[in-house]
mmCIF file of C-alpha atoms (C1' of nucleotides) in Angstrom:
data_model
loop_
_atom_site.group_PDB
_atom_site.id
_atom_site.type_symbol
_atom_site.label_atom_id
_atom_site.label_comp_id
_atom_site.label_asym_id
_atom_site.label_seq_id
_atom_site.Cartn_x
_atom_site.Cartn_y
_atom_site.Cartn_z
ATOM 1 C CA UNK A 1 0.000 0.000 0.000
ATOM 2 C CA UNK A 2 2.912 2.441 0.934
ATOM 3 C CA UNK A 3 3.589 4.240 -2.128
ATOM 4 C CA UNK A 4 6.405 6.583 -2.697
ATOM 5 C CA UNK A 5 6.392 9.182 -5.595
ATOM 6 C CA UNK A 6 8.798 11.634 -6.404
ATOM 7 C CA UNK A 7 8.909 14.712 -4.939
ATOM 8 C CA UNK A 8 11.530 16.520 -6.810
ATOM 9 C CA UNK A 9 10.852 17.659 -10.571
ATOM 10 C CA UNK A 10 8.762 20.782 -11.308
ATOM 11 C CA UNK A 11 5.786 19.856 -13.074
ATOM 12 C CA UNK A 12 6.058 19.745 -16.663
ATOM 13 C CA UNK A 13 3.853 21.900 -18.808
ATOM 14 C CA UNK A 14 2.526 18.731 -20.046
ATOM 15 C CA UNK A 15 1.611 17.120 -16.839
ATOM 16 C CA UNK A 16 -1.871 17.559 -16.332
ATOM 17 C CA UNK A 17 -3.844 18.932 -13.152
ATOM 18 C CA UNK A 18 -5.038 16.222 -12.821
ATOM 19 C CA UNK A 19 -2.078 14.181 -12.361
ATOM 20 C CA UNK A 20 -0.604 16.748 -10.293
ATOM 21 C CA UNK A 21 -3.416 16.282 -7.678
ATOM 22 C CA UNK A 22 -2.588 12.516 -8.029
ATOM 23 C CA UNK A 23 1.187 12.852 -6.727
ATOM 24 C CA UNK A 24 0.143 15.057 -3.934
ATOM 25 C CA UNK A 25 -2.091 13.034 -2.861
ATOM 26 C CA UNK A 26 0.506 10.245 -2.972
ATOM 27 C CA UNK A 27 3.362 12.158 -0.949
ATOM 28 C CA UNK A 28 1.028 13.420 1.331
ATOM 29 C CA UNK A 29 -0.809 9.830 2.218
ATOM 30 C CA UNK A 30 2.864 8.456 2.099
ATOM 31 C CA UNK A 31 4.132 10.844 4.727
ATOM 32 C CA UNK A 32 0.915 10.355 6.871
ATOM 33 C CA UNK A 33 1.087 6.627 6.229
ATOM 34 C CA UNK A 34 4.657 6.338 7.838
ATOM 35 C CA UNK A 35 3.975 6.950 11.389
ATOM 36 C CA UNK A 36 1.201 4.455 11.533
ATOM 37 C CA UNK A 37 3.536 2.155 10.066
ATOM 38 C CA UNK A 38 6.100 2.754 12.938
ATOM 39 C CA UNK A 39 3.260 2.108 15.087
ATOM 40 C CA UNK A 40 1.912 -0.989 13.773
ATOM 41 C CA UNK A 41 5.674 -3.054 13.161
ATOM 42 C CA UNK A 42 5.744 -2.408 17.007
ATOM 43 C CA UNK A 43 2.976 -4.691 17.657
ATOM 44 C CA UNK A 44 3.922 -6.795 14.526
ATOM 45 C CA UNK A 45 0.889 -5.979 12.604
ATOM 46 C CA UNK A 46 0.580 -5.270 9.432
ATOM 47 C CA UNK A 47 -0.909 -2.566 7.599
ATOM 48 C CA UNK A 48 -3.627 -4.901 6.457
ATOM 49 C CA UNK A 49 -3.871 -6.866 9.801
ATOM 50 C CA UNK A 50 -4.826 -3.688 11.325
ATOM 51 C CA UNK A 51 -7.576 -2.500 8.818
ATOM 52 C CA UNK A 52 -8.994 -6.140 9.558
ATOM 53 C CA UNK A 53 -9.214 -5.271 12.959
ATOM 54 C CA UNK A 54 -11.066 -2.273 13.087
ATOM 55 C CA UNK A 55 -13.165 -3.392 10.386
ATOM 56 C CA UNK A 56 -14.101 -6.355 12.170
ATOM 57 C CA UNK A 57 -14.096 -3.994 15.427
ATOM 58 C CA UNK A 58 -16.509 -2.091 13.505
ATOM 59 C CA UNK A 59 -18.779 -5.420 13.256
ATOM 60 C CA UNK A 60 -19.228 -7.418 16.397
ATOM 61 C CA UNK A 61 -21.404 -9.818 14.971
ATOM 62 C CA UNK A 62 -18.359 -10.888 13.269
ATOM 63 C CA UNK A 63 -18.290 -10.834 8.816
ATOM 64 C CA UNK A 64 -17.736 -13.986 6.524
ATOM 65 C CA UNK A 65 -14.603 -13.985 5.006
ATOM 66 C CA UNK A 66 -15.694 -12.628 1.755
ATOM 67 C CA UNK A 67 -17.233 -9.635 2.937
ATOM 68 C CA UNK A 68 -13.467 -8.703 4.255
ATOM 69 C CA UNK A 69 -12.010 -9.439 1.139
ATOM 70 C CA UNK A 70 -14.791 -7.522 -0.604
ATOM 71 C CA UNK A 71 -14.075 -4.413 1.778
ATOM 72 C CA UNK A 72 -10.357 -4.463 1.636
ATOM 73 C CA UNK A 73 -10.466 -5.798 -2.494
ATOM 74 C CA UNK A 74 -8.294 -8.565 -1.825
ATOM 75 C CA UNK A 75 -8.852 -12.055 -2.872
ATOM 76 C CA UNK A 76 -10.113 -14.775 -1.136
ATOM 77 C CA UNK A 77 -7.112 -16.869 -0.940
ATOM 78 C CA UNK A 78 -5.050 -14.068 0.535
ATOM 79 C CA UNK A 79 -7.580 -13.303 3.079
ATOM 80 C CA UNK A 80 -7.658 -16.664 4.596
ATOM 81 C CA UNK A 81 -4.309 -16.138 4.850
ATOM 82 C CA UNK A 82 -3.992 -12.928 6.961
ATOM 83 C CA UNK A 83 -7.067 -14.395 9.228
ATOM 84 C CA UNK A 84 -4.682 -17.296 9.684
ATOM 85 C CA UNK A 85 -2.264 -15.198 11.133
ATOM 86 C CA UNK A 86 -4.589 -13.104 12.950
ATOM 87 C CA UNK A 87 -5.930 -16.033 14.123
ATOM 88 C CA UNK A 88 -3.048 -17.742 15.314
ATOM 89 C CA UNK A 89 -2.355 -14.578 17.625
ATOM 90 C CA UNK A 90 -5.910 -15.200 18.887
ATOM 91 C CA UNK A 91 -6.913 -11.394 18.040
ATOM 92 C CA UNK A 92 -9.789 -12.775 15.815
ATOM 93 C CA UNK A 93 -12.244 -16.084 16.382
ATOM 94 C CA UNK A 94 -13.536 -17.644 13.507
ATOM 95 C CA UNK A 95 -16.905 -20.400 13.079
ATOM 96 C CA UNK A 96 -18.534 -22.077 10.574
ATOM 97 C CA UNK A 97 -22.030 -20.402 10.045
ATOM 98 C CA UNK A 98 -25.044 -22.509 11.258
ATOM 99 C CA UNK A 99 -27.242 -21.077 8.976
ATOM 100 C CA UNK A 100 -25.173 -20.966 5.682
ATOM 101 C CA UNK A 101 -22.620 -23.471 6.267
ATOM 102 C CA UNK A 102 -20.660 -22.305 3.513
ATOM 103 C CA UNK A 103 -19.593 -18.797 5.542
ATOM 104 C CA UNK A 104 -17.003 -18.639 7.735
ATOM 105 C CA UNK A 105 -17.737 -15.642 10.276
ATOM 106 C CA UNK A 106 -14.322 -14.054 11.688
ATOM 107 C CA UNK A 107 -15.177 -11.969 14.819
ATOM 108 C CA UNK A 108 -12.186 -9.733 16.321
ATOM 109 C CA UNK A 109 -11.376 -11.863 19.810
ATOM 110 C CA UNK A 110 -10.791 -10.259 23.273
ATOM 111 C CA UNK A 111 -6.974 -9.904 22.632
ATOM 112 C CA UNK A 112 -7.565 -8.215 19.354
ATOM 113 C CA UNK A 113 -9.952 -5.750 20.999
ATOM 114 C CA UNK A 114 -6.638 -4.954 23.888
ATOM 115 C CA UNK A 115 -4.683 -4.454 20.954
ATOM 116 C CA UNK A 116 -6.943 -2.026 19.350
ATOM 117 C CA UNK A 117 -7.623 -0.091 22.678
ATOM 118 C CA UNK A 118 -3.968 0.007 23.064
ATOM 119 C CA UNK A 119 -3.363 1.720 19.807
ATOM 120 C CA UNK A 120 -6.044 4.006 19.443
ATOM 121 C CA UNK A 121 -4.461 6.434 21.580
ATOM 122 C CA UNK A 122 -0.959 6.741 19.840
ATOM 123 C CA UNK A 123 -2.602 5.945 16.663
ATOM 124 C CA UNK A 124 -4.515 9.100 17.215
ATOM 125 C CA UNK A 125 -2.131 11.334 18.972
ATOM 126 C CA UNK A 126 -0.141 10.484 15.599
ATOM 127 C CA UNK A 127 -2.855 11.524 13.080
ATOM 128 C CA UNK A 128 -3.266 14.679 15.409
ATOM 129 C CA UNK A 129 0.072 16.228 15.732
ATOM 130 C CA UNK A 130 0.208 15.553 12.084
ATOM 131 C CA UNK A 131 -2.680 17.518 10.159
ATOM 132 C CA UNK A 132 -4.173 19.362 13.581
ATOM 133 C CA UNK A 133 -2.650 22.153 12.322
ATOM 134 C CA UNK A 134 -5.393 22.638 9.352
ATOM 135 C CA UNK A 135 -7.674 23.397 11.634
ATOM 136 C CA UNK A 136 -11.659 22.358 11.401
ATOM 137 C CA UNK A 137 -12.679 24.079 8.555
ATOM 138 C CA UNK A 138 -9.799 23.188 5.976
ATOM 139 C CA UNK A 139 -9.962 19.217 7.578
ATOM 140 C CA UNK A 140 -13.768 19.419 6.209
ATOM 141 C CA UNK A 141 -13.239 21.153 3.437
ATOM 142 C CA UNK A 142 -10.111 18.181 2.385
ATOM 143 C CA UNK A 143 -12.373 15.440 3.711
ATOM 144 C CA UNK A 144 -15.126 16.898 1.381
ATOM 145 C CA UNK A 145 -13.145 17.343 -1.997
ATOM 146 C CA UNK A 146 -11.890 13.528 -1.583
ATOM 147 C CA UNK A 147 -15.141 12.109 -1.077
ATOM 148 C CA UNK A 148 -16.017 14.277 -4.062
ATOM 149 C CA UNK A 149 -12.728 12.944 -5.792
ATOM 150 C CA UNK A 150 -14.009 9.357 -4.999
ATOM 151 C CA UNK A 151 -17.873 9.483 -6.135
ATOM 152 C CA UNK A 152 -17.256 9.746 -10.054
ATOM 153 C CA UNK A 153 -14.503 7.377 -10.618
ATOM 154 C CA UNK B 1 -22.192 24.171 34.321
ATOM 155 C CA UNK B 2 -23.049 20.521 35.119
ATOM 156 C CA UNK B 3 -20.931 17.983 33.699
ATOM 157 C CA UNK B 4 -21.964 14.917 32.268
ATOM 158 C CA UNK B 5 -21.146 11.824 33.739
ATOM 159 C CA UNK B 6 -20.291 8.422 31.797
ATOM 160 C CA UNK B 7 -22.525 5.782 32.781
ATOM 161 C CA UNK B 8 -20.754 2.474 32.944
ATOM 162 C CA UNK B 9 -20.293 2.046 29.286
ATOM 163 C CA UNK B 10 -16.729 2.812 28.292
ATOM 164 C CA UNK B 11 -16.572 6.361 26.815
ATOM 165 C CA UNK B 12 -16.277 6.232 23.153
ATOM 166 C CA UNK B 13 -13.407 7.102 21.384
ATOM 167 C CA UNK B 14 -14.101 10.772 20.125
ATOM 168 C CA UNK B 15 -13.736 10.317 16.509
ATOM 169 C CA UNK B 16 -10.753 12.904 15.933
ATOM 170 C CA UNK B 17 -11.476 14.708 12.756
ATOM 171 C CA UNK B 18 -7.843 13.912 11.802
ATOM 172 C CA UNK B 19 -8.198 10.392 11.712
ATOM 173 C CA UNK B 20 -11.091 10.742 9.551
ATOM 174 C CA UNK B 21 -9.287 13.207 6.882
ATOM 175 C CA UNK B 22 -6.186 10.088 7.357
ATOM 176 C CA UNK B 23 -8.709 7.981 6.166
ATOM 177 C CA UNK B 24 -10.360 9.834 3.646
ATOM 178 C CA UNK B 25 -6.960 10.406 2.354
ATOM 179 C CA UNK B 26 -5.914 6.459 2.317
ATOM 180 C CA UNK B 27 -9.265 5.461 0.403
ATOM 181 C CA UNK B 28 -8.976 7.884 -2.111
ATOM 182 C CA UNK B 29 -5.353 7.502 -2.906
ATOM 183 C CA UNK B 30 -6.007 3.314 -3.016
ATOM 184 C CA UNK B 31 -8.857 3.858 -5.200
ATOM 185 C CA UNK B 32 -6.887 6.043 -7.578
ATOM 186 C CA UNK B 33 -3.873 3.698 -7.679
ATOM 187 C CA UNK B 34 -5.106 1.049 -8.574
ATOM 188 C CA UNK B 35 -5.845 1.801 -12.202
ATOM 189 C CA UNK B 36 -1.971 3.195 -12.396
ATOM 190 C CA UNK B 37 -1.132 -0.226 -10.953
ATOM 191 C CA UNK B 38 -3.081 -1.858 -13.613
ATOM 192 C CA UNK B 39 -0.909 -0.260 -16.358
ATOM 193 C CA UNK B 40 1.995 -0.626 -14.772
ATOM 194 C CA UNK B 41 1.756 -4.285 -14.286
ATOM 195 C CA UNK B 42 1.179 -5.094 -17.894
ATOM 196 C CA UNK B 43 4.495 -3.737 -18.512
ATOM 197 C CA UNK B 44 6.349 -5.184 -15.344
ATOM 198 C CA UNK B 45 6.875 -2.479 -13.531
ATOM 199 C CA UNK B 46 6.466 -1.842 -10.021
ATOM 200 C CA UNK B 47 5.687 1.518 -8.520
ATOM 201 C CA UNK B 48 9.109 1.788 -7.134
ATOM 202 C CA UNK B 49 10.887 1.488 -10.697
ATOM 203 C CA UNK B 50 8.250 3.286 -12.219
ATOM 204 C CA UNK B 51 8.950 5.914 -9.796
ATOM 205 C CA UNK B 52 12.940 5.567 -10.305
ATOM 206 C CA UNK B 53 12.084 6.366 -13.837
ATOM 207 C CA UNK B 54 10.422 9.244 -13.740
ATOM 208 C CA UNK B 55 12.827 10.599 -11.333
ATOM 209 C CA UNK B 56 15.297 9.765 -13.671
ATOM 210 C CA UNK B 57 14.036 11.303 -16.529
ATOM 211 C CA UNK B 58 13.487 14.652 -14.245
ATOM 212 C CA UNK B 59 16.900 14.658 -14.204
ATOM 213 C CA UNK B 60 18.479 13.988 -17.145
ATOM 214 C CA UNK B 61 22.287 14.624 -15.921
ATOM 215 C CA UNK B 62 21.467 11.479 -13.769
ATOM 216 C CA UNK B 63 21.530 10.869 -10.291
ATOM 217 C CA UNK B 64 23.413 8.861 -7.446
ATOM 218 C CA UNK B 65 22.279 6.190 -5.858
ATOM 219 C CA UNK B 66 21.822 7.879 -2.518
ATOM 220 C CA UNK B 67 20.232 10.776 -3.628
ATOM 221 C CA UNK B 68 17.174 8.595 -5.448
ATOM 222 C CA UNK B 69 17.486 6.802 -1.449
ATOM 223 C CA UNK B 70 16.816 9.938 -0.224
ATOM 224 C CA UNK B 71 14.075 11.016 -2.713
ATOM 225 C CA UNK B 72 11.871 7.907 -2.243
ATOM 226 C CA UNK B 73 12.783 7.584 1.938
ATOM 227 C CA UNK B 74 14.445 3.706 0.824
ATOM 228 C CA UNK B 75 17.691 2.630 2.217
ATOM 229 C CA UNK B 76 20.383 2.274 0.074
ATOM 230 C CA UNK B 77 20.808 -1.334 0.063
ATOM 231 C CA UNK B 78 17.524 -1.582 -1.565
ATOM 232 C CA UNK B 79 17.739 1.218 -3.931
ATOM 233 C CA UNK B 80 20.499 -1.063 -5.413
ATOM 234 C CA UNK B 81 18.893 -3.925 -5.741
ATOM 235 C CA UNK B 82 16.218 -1.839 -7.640
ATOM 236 C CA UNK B 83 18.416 -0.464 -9.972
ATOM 237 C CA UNK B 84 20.113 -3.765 -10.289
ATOM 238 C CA UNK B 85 16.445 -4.891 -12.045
ATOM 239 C CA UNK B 86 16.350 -1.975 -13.905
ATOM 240 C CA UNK B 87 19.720 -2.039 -15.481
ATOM 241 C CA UNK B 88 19.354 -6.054 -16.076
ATOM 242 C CA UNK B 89 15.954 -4.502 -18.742
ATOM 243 C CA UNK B 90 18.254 -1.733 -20.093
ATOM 244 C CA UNK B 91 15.876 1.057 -18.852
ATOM 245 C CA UNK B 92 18.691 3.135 -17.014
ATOM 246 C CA UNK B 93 22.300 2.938 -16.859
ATOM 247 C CA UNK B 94 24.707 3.358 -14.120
ATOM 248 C CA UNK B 95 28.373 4.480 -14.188
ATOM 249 C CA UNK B 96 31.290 5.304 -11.692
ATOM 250 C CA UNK B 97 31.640 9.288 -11.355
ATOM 251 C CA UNK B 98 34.915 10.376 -12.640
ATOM 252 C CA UNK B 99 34.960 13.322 -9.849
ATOM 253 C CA UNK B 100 34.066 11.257 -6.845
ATOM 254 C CA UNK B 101 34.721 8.021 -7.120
ATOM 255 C CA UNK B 102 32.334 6.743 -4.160
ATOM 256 C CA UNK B 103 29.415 7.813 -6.089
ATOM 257 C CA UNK B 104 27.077 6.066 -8.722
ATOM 258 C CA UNK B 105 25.268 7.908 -11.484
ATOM 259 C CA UNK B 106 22.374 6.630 -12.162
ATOM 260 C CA UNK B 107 20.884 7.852 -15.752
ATOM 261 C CA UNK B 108 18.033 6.973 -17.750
ATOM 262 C CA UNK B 109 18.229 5.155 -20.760
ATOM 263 C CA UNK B 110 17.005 5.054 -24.065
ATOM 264 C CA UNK B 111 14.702 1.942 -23.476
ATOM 265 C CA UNK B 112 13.130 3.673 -20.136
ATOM 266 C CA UNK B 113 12.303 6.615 -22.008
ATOM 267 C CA UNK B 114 10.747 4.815 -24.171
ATOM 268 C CA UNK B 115 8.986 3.013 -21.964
ATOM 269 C CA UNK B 116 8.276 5.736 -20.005
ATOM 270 C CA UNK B 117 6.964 7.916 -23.117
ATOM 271 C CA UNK B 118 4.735 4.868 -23.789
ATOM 272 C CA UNK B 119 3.034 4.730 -20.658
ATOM 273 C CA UNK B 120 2.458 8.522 -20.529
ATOM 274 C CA UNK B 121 -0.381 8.722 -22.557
ATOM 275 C CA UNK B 122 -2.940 5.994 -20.988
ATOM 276 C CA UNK B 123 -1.309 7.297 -17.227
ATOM 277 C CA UNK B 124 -2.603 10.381 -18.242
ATOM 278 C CA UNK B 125 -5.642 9.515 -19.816
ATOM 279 C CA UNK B 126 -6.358 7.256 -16.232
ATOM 280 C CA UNK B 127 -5.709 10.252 -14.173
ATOM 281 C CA UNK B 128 -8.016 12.373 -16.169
ATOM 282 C CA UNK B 129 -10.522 10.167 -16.213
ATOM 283 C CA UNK B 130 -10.747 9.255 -12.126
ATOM 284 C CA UNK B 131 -10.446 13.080 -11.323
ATOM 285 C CA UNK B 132 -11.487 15.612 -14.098
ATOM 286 C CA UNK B 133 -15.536 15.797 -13.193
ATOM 287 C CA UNK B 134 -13.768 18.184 -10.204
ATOM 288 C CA UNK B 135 -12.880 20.510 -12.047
ATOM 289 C CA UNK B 136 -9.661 22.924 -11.956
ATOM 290 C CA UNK B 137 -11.039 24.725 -9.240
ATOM 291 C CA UNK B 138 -11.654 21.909 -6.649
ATOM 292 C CA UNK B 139 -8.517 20.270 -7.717
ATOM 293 C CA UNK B 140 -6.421 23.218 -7.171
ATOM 294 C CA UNK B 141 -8.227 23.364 -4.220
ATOM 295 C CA UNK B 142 -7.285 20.154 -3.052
ATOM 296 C CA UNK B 143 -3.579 20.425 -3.993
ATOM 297 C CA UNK B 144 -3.424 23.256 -2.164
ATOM 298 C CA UNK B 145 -4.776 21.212 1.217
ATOM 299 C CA UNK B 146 -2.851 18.525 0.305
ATOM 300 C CA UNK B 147 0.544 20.781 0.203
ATOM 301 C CA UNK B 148 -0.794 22.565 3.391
ATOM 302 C CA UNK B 149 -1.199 19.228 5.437
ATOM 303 C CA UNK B 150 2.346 18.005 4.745
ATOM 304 C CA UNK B 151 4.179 21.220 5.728
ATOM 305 C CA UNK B 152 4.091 20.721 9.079
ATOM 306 C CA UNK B 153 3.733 17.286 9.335
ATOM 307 C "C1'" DC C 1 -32.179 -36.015 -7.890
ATOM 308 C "C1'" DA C 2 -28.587 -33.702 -10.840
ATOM 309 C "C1'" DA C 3 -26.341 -29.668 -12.167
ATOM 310 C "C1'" DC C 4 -24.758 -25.557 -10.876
ATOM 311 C "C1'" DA C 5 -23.279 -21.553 -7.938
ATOM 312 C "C1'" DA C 6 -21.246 -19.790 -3.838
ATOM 313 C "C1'" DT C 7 -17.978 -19.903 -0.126
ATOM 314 C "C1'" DA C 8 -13.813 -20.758 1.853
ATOM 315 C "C1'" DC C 9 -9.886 -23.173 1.724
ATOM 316 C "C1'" DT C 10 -5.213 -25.517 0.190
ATOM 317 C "C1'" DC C 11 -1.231 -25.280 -2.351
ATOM 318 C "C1'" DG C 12 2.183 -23.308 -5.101
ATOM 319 C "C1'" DT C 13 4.464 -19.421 -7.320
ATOM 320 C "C1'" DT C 14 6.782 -15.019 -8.048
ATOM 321 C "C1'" DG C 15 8.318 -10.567 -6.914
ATOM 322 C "C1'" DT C 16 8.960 -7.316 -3.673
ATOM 323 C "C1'" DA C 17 9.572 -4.560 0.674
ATOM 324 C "C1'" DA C 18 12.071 -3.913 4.616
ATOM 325 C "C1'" DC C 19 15.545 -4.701 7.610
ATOM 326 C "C1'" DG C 20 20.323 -5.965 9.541
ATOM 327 C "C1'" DA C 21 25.186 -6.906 9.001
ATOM 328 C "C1'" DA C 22 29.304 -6.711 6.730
ATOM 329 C "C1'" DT C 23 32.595 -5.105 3.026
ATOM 330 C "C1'" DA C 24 35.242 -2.431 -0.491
ATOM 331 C "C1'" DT C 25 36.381 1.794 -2.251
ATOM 332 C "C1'" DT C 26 37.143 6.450 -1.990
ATOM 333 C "C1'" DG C 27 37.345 11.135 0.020
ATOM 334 C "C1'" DT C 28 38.378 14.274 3.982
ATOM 335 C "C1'" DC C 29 40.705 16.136 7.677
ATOM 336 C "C1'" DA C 30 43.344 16.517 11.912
ATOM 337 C "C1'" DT D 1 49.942 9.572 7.321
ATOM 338 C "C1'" DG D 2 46.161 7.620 10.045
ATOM 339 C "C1'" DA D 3 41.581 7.811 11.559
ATOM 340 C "C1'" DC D 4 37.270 8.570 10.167
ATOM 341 C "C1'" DA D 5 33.170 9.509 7.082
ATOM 342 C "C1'" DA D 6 30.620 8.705 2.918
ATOM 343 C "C1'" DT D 7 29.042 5.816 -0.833
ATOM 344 C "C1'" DA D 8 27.553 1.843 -2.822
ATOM 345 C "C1'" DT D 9 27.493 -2.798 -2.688
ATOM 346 C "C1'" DT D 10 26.817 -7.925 -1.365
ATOM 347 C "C1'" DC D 11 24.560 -11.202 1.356
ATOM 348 C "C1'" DG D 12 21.033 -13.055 4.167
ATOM 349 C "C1'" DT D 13 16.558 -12.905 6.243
ATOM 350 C "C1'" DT D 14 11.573 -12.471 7.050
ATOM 351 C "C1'" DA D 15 7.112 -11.243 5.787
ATOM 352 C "C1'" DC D 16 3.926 -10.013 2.611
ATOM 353 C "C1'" DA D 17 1.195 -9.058 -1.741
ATOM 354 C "C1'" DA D 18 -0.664 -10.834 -5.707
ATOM 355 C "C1'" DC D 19 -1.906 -14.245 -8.689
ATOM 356 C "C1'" DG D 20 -3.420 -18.921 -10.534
ATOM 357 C "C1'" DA D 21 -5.247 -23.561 -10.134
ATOM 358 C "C1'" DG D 22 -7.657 -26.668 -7.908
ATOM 359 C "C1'" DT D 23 -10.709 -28.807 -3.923
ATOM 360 C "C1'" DA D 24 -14.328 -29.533 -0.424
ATOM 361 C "C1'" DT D 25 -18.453 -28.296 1.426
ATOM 362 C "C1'" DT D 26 -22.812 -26.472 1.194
ATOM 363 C "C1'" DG D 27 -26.870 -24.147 -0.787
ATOM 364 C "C1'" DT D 28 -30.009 -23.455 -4.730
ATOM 365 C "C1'" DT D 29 -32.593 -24.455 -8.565
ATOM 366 C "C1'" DG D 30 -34.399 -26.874 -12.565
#
DNA sequence: CAACAATACTCGTTGTAACGAATATTGTCA
DNA sequence: TGACAATATTCGTTACAACGAGTATTGTTG
């Protein structure tokens, strides 16, 4: 997910606005991104292990397997494989569906839930110190124009 | 003034703006890179090298190795190795300096300009296409946030 | 019931990122 | 000159992403 784009070149006339707007958003989710990341190899998670978490956080009736892999677009083979990890750290719990015994549910798991609650704070004080400076109105108005970005693609 | 008083249930996380924006800024970017990934994996290249290249060609009196490390935050052991594939395709060159013998040039060559002058067009076209219902205004807008929230990161 | 679709899984593969440790060469400076 | 710094490299390691092919189980439908 980390990507890096150069930061040095002026743009060229021929480089469209468009584009332009692409690369910033790169460097800037790329700078942002790398404090988390310091965060997460601390507790040995990865980038993805930890969006699993709070998605599944987000769910406490727990989500089959595909509905992850639809969430995160990542295919079902690879997802089995990061709830195996998960799993085998017991931060997530998963059982076969009684109804549809084809689904697998994966619920996050009491240890999964500590980790969380023990990076939410950092994890936020992070995010904080690095865009509290914008101030309400510009964090709207940036939130805003990337939804906006987002709903015509 | 009376203050309010938690009852039992833990006291939910205030959702900090920040970490919203952070993820705001995370789904957008994914959503826009995948299409560039898309092109770039039909011609092998990996957003690193693609990156390498473009750096490159922004600077056509070439480069050493540590100043692309510096450029894309990679340690130099790595930058190597990715030069190392890029070399092996003929898409840059490297060569001793004459002045300071420690340091490697890095330079692009003919192939990755060729390369790179192929891909321009459809990156472009990608680019327009995910962003250009915005309009100048809101993108200028949003590179102007964008540049704002990294300068005092 | 038979055929098919859906779900998750197993297995294998490749390339890469990221990191640590060590080395060779060269430049700089006290 | 000798000690040190800077540059790039080699080597080894671990984990992960991404992809393809195939399998087992279960549900659905004609």
């Amino acid at each position: 997910m980390k990507q890096k784009v150069h930061s040095g070149s002026k743009p060229k006339l021929k480089e469209c606005l468009e584009e332009e707007a692409y690369l910033e958003l790169c460097r800037t989710t790329d700078l942002l991104s790398r404090r988390l990341g310091g965060l997460l190899k601390a507790e040995d998670l990865s980038a993805n292990q930890y969006n699993i978490l709070r998605i599944l956080r987000g769910s406490p009736d727990g989500l089959p397997c595909g509905e992850i892999g639809n969430r995160m677009i990542t295919r079902d083979p690879d997802i089995t494989r990061l709830l195996d990890r998960l799993e085998k750290r017991e931060l997530i719990t998963r059982c076969r569906e009684t109804k549809d015994r084809r689904m697998v549910m994966a619920r996050i798991a009491p240890g999964g839930l500590k980790l969380l609650a023990e990076l939410d704070e950092p994890v936020r004080e992070a995010h904080a110190g690095q865009l509290a400076h914008l101030g309400r109105k510009r964090l709207w108005a940036l939130m805003e124009l990337l939804q906006e970005a987002r709903s015509e693609g």
